[in-house]
PDB file of C-alpha atoms in Angstrom:
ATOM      1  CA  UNK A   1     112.258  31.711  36.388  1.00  0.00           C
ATOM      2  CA  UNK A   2     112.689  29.091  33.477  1.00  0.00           C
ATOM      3  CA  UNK A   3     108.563  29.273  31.993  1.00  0.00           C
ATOM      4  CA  UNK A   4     107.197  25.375  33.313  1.00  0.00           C
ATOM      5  CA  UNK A   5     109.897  25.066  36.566  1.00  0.00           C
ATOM      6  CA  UNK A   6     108.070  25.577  39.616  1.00  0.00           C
ATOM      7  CA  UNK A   7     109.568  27.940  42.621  1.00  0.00           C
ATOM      8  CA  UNK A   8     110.210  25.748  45.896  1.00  0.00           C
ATOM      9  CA  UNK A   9     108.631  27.315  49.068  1.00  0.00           C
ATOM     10  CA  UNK A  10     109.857  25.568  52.076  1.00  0.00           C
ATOM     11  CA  UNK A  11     108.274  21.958  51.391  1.00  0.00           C
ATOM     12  CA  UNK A  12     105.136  23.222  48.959  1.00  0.00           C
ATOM     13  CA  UNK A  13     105.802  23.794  45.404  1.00  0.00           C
ATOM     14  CA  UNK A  14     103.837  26.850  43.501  1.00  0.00           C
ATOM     15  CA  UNK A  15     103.118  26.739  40.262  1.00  0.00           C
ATOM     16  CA  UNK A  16     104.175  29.080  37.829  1.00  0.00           C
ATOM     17  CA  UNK A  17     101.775  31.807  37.072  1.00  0.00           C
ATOM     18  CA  UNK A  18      99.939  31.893  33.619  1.00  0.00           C
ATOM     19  CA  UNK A  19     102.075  34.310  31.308  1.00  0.00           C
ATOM     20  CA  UNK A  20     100.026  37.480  29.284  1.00  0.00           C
ATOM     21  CA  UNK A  21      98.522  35.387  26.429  1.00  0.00           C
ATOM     22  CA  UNK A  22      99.643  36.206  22.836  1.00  0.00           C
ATOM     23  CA  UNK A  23      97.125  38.100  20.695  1.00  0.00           C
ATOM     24  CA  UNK A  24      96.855  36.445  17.322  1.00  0.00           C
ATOM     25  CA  UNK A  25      95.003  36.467  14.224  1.00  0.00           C
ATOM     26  CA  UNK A  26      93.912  33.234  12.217  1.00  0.00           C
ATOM     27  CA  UNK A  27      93.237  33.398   8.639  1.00  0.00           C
ATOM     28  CA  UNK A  28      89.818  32.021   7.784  1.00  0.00           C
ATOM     29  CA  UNK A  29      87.678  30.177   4.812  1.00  0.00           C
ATOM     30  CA  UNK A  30      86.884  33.410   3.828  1.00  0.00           C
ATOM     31  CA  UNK A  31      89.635  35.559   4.310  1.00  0.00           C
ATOM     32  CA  UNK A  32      88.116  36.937   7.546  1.00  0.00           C
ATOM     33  CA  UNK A  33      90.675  37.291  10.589  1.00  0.00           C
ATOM     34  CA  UNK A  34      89.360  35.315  13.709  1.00  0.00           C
ATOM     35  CA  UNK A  35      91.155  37.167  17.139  1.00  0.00           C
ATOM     36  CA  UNK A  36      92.629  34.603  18.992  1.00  0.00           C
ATOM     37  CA  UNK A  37      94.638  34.067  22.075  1.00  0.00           C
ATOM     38  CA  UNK A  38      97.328  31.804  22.765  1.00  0.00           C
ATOM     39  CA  UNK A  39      98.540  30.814  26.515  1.00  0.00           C
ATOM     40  CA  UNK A  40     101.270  28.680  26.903  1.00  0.00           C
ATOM     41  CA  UNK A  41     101.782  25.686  29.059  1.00  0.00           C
ATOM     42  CA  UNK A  42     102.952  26.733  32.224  1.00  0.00           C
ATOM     43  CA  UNK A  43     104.005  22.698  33.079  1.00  0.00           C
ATOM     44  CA  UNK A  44     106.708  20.718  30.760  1.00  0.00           C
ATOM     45  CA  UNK A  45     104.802  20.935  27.230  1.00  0.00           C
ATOM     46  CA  UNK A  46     102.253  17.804  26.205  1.00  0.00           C
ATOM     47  CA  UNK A  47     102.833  19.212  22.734  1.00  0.00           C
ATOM     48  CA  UNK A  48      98.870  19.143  22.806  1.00  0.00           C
ATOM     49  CA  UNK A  49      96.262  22.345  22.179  1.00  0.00           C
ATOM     50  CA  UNK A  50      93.136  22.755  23.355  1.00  0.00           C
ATOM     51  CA  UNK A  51      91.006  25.415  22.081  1.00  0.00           C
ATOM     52  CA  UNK A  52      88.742  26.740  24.842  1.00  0.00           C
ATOM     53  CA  UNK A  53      85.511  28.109  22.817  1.00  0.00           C
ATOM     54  CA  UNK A  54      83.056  30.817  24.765  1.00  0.00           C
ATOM     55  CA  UNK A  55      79.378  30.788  25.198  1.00  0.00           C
ATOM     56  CA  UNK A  56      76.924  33.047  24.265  1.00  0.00           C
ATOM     57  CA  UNK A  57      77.080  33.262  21.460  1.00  0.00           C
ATOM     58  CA  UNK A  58      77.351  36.695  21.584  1.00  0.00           C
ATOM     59  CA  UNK A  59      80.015  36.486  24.735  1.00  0.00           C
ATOM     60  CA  UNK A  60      83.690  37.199  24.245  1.00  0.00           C
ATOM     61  CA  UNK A  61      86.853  35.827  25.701  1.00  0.00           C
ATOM     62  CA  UNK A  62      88.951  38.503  27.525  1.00  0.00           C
ATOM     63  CA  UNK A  63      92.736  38.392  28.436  1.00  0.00           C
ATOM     64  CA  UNK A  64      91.443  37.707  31.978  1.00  0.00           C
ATOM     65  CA  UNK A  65      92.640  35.211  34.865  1.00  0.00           C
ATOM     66  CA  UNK A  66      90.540  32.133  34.124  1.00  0.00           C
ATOM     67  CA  UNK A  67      90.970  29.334  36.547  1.00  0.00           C
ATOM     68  CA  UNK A  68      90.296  26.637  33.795  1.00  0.00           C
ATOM     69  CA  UNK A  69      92.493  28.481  30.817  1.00  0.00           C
ATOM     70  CA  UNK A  70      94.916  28.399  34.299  1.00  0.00           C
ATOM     71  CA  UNK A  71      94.723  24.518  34.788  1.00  0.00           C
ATOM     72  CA  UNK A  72      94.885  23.464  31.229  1.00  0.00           C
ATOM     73  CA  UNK A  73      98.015  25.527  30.523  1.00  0.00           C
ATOM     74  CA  UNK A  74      99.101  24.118  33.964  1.00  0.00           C
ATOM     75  CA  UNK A  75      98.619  21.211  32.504  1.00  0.00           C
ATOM     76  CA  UNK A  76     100.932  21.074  29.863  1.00  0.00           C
ATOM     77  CA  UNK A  77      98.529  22.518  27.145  1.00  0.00           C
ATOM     78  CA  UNK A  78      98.693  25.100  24.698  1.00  0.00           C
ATOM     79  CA  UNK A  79      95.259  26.655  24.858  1.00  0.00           C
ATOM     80  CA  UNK A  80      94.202  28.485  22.387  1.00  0.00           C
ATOM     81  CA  UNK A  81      90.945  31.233  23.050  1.00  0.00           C
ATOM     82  CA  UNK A  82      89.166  32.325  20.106  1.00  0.00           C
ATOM     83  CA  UNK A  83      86.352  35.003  19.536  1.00  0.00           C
ATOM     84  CA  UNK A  84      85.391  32.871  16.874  1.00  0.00           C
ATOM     85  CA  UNK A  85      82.619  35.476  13.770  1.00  0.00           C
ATOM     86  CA  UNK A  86      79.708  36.112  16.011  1.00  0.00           C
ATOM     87  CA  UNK A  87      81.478  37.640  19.536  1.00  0.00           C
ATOM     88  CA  UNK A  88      81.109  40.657  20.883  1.00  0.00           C
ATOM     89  CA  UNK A  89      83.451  42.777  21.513  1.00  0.00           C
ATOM     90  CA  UNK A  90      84.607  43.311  17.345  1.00  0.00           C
ATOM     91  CA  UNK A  91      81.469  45.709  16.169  1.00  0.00           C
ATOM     92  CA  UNK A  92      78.836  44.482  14.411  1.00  0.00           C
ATOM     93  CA  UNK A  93      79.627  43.331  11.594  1.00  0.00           C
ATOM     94  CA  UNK A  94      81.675  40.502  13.446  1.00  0.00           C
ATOM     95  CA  UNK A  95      78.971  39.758  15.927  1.00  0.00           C
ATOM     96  CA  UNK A  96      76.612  39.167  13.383  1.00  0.00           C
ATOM     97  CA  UNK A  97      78.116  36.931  11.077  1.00  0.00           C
ATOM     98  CA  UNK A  98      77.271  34.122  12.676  1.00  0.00           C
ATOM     99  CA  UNK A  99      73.155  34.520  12.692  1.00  0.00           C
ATOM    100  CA  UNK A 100      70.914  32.196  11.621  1.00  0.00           C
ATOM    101  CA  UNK A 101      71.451  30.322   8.088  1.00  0.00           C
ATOM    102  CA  UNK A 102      75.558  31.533   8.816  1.00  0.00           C
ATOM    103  CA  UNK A 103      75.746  29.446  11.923  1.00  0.00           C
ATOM    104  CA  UNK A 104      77.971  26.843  10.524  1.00  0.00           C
ATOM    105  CA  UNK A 105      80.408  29.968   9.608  1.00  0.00           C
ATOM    106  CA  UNK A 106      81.521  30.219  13.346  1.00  0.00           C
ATOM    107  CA  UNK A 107      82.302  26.226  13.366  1.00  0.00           C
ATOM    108  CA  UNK A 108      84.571  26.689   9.938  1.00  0.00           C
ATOM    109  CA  UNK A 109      86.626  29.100  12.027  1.00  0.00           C
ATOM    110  CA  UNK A 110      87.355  26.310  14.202  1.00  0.00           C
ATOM    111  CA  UNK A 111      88.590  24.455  11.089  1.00  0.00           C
ATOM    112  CA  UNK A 112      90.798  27.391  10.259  1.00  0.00           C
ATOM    113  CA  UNK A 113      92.516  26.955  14.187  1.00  0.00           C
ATOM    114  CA  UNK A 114      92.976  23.663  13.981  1.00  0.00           C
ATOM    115  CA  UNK A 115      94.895  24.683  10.061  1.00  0.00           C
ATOM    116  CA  UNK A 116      96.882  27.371  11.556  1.00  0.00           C
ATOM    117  CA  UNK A 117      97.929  25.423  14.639  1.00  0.00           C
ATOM    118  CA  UNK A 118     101.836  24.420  12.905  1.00  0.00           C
ATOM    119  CA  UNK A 119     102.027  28.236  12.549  1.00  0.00           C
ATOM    120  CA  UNK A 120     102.127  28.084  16.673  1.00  0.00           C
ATOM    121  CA  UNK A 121     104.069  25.157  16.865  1.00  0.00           C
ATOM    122  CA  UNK A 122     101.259  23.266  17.407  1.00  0.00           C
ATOM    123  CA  UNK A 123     100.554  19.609  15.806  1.00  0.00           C
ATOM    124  CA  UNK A 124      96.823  19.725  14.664  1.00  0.00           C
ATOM    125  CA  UNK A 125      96.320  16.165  15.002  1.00  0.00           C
ATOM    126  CA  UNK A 126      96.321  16.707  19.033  1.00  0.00           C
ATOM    127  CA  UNK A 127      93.973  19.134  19.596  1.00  0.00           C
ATOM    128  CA  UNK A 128      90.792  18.441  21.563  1.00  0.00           C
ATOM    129  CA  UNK A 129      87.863  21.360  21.871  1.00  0.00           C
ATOM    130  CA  UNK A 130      86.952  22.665  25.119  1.00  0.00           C
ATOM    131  CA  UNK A 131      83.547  24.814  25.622  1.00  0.00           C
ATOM    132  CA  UNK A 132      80.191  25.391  27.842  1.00  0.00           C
ATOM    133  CA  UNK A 133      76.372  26.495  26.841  1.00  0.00           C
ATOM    134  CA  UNK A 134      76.971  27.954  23.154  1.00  0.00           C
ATOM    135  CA  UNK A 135      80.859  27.082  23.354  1.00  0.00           C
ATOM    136  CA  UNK A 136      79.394  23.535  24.178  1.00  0.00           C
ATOM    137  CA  UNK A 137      77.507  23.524  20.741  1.00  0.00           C
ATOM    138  CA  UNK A 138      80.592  24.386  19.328  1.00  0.00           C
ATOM    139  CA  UNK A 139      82.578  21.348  20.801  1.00  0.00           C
ATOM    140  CA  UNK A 140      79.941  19.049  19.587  1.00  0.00           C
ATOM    141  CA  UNK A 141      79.693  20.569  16.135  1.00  0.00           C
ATOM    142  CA  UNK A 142      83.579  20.634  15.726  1.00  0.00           C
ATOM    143  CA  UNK A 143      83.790  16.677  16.412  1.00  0.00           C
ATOM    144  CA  UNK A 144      80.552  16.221  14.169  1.00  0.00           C
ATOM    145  CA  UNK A 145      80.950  18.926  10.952  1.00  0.00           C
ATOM    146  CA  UNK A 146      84.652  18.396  11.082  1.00  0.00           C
ATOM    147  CA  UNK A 147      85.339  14.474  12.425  1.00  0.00           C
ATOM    148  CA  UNK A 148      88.859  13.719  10.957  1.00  0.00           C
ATOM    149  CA  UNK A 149      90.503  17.696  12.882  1.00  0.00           C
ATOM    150  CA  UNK A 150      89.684  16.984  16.704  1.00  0.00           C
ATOM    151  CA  UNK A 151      91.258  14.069  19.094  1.00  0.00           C
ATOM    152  CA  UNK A 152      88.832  14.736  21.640  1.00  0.00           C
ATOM    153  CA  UNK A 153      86.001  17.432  23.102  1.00  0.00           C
ATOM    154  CA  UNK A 154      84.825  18.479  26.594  1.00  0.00           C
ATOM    155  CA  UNK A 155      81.160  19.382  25.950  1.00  0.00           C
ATOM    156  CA  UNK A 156      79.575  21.555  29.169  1.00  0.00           C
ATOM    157  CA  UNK A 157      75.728  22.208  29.213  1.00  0.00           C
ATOM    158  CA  UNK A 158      76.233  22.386  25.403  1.00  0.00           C
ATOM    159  CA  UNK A 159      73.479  22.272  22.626  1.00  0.00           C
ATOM    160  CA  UNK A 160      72.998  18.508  20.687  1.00  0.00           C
ATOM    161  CA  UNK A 161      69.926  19.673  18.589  1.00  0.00           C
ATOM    162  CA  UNK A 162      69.073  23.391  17.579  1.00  0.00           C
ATOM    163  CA  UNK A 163      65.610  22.062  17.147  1.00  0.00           C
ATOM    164  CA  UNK A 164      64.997  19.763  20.617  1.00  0.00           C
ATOM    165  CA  UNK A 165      67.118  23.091  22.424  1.00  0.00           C
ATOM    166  CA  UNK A 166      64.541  25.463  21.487  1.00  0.00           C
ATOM    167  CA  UNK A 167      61.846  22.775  22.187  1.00  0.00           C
ATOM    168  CA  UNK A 168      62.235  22.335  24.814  1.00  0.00           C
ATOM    169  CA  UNK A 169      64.353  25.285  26.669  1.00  0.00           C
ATOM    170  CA  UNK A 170      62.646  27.813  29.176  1.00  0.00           C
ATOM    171  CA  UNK A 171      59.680  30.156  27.338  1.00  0.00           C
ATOM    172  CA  UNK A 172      62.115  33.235  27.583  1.00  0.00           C
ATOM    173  CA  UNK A 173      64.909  31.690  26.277  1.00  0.00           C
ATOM    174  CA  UNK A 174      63.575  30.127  23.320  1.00  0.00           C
ATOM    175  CA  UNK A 175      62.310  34.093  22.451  1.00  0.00           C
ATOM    176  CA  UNK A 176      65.541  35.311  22.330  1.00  0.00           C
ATOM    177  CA  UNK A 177      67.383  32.389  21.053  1.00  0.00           C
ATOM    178  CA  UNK A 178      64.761  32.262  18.228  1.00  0.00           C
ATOM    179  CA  UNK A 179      66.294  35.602  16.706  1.00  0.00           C
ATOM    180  CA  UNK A 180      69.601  34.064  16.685  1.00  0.00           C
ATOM    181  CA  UNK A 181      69.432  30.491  15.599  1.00  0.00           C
ATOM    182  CA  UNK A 182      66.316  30.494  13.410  1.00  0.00           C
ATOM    183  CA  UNK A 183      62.365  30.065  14.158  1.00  0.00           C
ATOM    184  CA  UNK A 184      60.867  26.487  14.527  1.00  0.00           C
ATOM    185  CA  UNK A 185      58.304  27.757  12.700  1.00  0.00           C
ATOM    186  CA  UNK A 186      60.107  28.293   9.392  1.00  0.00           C
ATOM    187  CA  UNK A 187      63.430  27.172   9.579  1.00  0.00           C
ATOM    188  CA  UNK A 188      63.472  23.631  11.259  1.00  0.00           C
ATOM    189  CA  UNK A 189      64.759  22.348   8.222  1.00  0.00           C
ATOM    190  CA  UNK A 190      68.068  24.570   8.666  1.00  0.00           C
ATOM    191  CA  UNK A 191      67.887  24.098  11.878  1.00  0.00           C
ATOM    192  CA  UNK A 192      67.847  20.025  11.666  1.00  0.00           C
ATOM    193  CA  UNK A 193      71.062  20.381   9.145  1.00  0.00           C
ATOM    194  CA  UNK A 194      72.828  22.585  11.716  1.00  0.00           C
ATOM    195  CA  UNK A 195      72.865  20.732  14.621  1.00  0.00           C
ATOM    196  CA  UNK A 196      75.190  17.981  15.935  1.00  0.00           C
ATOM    197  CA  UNK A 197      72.814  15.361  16.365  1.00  0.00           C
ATOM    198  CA  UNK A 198      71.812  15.167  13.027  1.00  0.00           C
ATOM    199  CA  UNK A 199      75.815  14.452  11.810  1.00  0.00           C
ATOM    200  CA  UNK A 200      76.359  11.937  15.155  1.00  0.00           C
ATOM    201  CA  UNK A 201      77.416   9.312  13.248  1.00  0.00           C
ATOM    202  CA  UNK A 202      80.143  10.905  11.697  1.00  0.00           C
ATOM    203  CA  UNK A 203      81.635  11.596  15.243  1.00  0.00           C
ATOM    204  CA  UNK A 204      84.637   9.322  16.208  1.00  0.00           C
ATOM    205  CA  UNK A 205      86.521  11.599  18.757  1.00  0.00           C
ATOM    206  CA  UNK A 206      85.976  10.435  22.483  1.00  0.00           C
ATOM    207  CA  UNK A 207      83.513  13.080  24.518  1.00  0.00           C
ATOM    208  CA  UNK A 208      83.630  14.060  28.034  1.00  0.00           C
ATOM    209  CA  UNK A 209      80.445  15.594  28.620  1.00  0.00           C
ATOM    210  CA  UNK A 210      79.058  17.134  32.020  1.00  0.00           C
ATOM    211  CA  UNK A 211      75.411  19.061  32.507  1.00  0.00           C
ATOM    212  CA  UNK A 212      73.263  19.999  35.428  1.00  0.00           C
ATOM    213  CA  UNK A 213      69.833  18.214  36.418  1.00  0.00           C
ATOM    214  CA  UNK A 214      68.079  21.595  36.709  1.00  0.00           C
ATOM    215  CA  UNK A 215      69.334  23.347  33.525  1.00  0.00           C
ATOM    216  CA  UNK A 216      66.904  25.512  32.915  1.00  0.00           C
ATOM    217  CA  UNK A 217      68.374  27.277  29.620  1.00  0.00           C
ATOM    218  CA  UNK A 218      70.279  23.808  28.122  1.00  0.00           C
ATOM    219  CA  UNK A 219      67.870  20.849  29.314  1.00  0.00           C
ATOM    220  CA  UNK A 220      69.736  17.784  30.393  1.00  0.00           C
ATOM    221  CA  UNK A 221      68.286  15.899  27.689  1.00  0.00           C
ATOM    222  CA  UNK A 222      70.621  17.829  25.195  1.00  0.00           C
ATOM    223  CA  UNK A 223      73.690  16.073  26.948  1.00  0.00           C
ATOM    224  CA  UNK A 224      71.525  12.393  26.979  1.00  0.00           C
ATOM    225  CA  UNK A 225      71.222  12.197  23.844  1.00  0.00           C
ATOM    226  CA  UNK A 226      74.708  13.055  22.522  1.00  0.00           C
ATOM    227  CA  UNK A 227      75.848  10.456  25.128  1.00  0.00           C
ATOM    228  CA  UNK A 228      73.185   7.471  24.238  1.00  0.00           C
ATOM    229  CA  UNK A 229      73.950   7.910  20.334  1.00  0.00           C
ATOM    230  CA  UNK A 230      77.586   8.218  20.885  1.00  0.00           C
ATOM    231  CA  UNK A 231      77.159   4.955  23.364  1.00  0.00           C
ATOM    232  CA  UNK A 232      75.018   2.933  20.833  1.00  0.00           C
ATOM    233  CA  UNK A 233      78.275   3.413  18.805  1.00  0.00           C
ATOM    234  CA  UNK A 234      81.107   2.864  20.560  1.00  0.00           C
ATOM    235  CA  UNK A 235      82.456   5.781  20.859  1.00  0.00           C
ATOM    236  CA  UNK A 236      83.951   7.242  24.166  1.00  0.00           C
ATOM    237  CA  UNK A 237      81.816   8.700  26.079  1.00  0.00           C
ATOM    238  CA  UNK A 238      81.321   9.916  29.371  1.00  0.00           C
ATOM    239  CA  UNK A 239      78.368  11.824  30.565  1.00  0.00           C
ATOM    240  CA  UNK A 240      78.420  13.345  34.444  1.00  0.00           C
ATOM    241  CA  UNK A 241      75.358  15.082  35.565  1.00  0.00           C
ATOM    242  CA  UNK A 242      75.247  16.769  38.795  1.00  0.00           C
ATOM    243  CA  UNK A 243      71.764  16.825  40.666  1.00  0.00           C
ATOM    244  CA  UNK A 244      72.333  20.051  42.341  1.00  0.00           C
ATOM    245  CA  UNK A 245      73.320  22.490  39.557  1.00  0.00           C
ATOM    246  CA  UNK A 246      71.883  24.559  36.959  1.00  0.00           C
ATOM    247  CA  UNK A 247      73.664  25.921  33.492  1.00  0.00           C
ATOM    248  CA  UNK A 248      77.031  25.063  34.636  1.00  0.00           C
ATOM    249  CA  UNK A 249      78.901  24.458  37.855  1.00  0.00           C
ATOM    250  CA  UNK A 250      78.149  26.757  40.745  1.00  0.00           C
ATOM    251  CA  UNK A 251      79.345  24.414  43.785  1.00  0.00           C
ATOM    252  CA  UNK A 252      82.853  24.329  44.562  1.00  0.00           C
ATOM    253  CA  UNK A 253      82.505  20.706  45.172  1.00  0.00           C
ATOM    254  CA  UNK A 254      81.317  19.949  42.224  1.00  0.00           C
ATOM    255  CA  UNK A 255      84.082  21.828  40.287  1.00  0.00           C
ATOM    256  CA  UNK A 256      86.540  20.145  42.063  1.00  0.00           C
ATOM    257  CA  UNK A 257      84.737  16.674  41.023  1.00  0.00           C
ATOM    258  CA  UNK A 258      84.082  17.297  37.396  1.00  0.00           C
ATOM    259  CA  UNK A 259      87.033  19.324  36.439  1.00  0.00           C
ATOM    260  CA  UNK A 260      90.012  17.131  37.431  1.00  0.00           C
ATOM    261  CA  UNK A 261      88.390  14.168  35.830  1.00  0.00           C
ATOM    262  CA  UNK A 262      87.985  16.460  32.572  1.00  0.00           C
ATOM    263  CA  UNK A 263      91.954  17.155  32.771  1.00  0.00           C
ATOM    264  CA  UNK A 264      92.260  13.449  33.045  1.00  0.00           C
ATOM    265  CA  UNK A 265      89.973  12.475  30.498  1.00  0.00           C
ATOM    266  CA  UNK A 266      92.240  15.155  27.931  1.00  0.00           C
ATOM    267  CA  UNK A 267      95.558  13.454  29.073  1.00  0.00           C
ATOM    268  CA  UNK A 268      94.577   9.859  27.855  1.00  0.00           C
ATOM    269  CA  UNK A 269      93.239  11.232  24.515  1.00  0.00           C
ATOM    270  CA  UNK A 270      95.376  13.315  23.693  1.00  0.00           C
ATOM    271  CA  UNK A 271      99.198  12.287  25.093  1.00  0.00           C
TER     272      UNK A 271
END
C-alpha cells in the first residue's frame, strides 16, 4: 500500500501504520554525532517537521510505538526524535555532556537539526519543537536561545526558569535536580543565563503550552509565566491547565482534549 493512502474497510477508513523510523546521525557544533530518528508522514506530506524532544534529561527516545510520534506523522509531519548530548542509552560520556555549565550544549544540538533538516528533505523554516518536563525546557529554550530556527513549540509541564524550577519544585526533586542543573547556592548566576525566561523577549514563535494544577515536580507557575510574558508581548500564546493532573496527562479525557487542539494549533503555524 502506497505510504499516506489509507486501506478502505467496509465504510471506516484505517490509517496507515507508522513505518520503522530511520536511524540517523546529525552533525553537531562540535563535531559530535547526535542519534536521531526520522518517521515519516503517514498522511499526504505538510512538508513540515517537528522534532519531538524527550524528558529527563537523562531519558532516551526508543524506536517504540508512540501514540503522539503516531498522530503527528499521521498528521502529515515529518517528526524527527533526537537523543539530543545528555541521554541515556549512549554511555557516559554522552549522558554527561550536558551537566551543569554544558546545559546550553544539548539546545545547540537542536540548532544542528534544524541545519541538517534539507539533508532529509526537510525545509528548516517549518519546523516547530515538540517536548514535555525536560523536553519542555528544551522547546522553550529552542524558541528563546535560537528565535529566528523554530515556527512554533508545544511546551508540556516544561521548565521557564532553572532558578524559580528548583525554587520552588518538591524537596526531593530539587536534590537530585541540583546535581544536574547547578546549585542555587553557587551557580544562580549560570543558572539565570540558562533559562528561557531570562531570553523571553527574544521569543517570536507562537507557543502552545499545557501543564497540570498539581504538578508536583514542574509547578504550574513555570507554564504562567512563560504564558503572561509571552502575552504582555503579543506573541501567540496559549496556555491550558488541567485541574485534575499532575506532571503530564494521565486522564484519557484530558488527552483527547489537549492533544487534538495541539495538532491544530501546529497546522495553522506551520502550513
Amino acid at each position: 500500500m502506497p505510504n499516506g493512502e489509507p486501506a478502505a474497510i467496509g465504510e471506516v477508513e484505517v490509517p496507515v501504520a507508522l513505518e520503522h523510523p530511520e536511524s540517523l546521525r546529525v552533525p553537531s557544533f562540535d563535531g559530535e554525532q547526535v542519534p536521531v530518528f526520522v518517521f515519516r508522514p503517514t498522511a499526504p506530506d505538510l512538508g513540515s517537521t517537528v522534532v519531538h524532544v524527550h524528558g529527563g534529561p537523562e531519558g532516551a527516545a526508543m524506536r517504540i510505538w508512540s501514540p503522539i510520534v503516531s498522530s503527528l506523522a499521521g498528521e502529515g509531519h515529518t517528526v524527527v526524535v533526537p537523543n539530543v548530548r545528555g541521554s541515556a542509552g549512549y554511555g557516559k560520556r554522552w549522558y554527561s555532556l550536558d551537566d551543569r555549565e554544558l546545559r546550553l550544549d544539548s539546545v545547540k544540538d537542536l540548532a544542528a537539526i534544524n541545519a541538517w533538516l534539507p539533508t532529509i528533505d526537510a525545509d528548516p523554516k517549518r519546523a516547530a519543537l515538540w517536548g514535555g518536563s525536560y523536553g519542555g525546557y528544551m522547546v522553550l529554550a529552542g524558541v528563546a536561545f535560537q528565535p529566528e530556527l523554530w515556527a512554533a513549540g508545544v511546551d508540556i509541564v516544561g521548565i521557564a526558569s532553572l532558578v524559580t524550577f528548583l525554587e520552588n519544585t518538591s524537596d526531593y526533586r530539587r536534590a537530585m535536580r541540583e546535581r544536574e542543573y547547578g546549585y542555587l547556592a553557587t551557580d544562580r548566576e549560570f543558572l539565570e543565563s540558562a533559562s528561557p525566561l531570562s531570553r523571553v523577549d527574544d521569543i517570536r514563535a507562537p507557543l502552545f503550552v499545557i501543564h497540570g494544577a498539581n504538578d508536583p515536580r514542574v509547578p504550574l507557575s513555570e507554564a504562567e509565566q512563560i504564558t503572561e510574558a509571552l502575552t504582555r508581548r503579543g506573541v501567540p500564546c496559549e496556555l491550558l491547565v488541567y485541574p485534575d493532573e499532575g506532571h503530564g496527562l494521565a486522564k484519557l479525557t484530558n488527552r483527547l482534549d489537549a492533544y487534538p487542539q495541539a495538532f491544530s494549533f501546529l497546522r495553522d503555524h506551520l502550513v
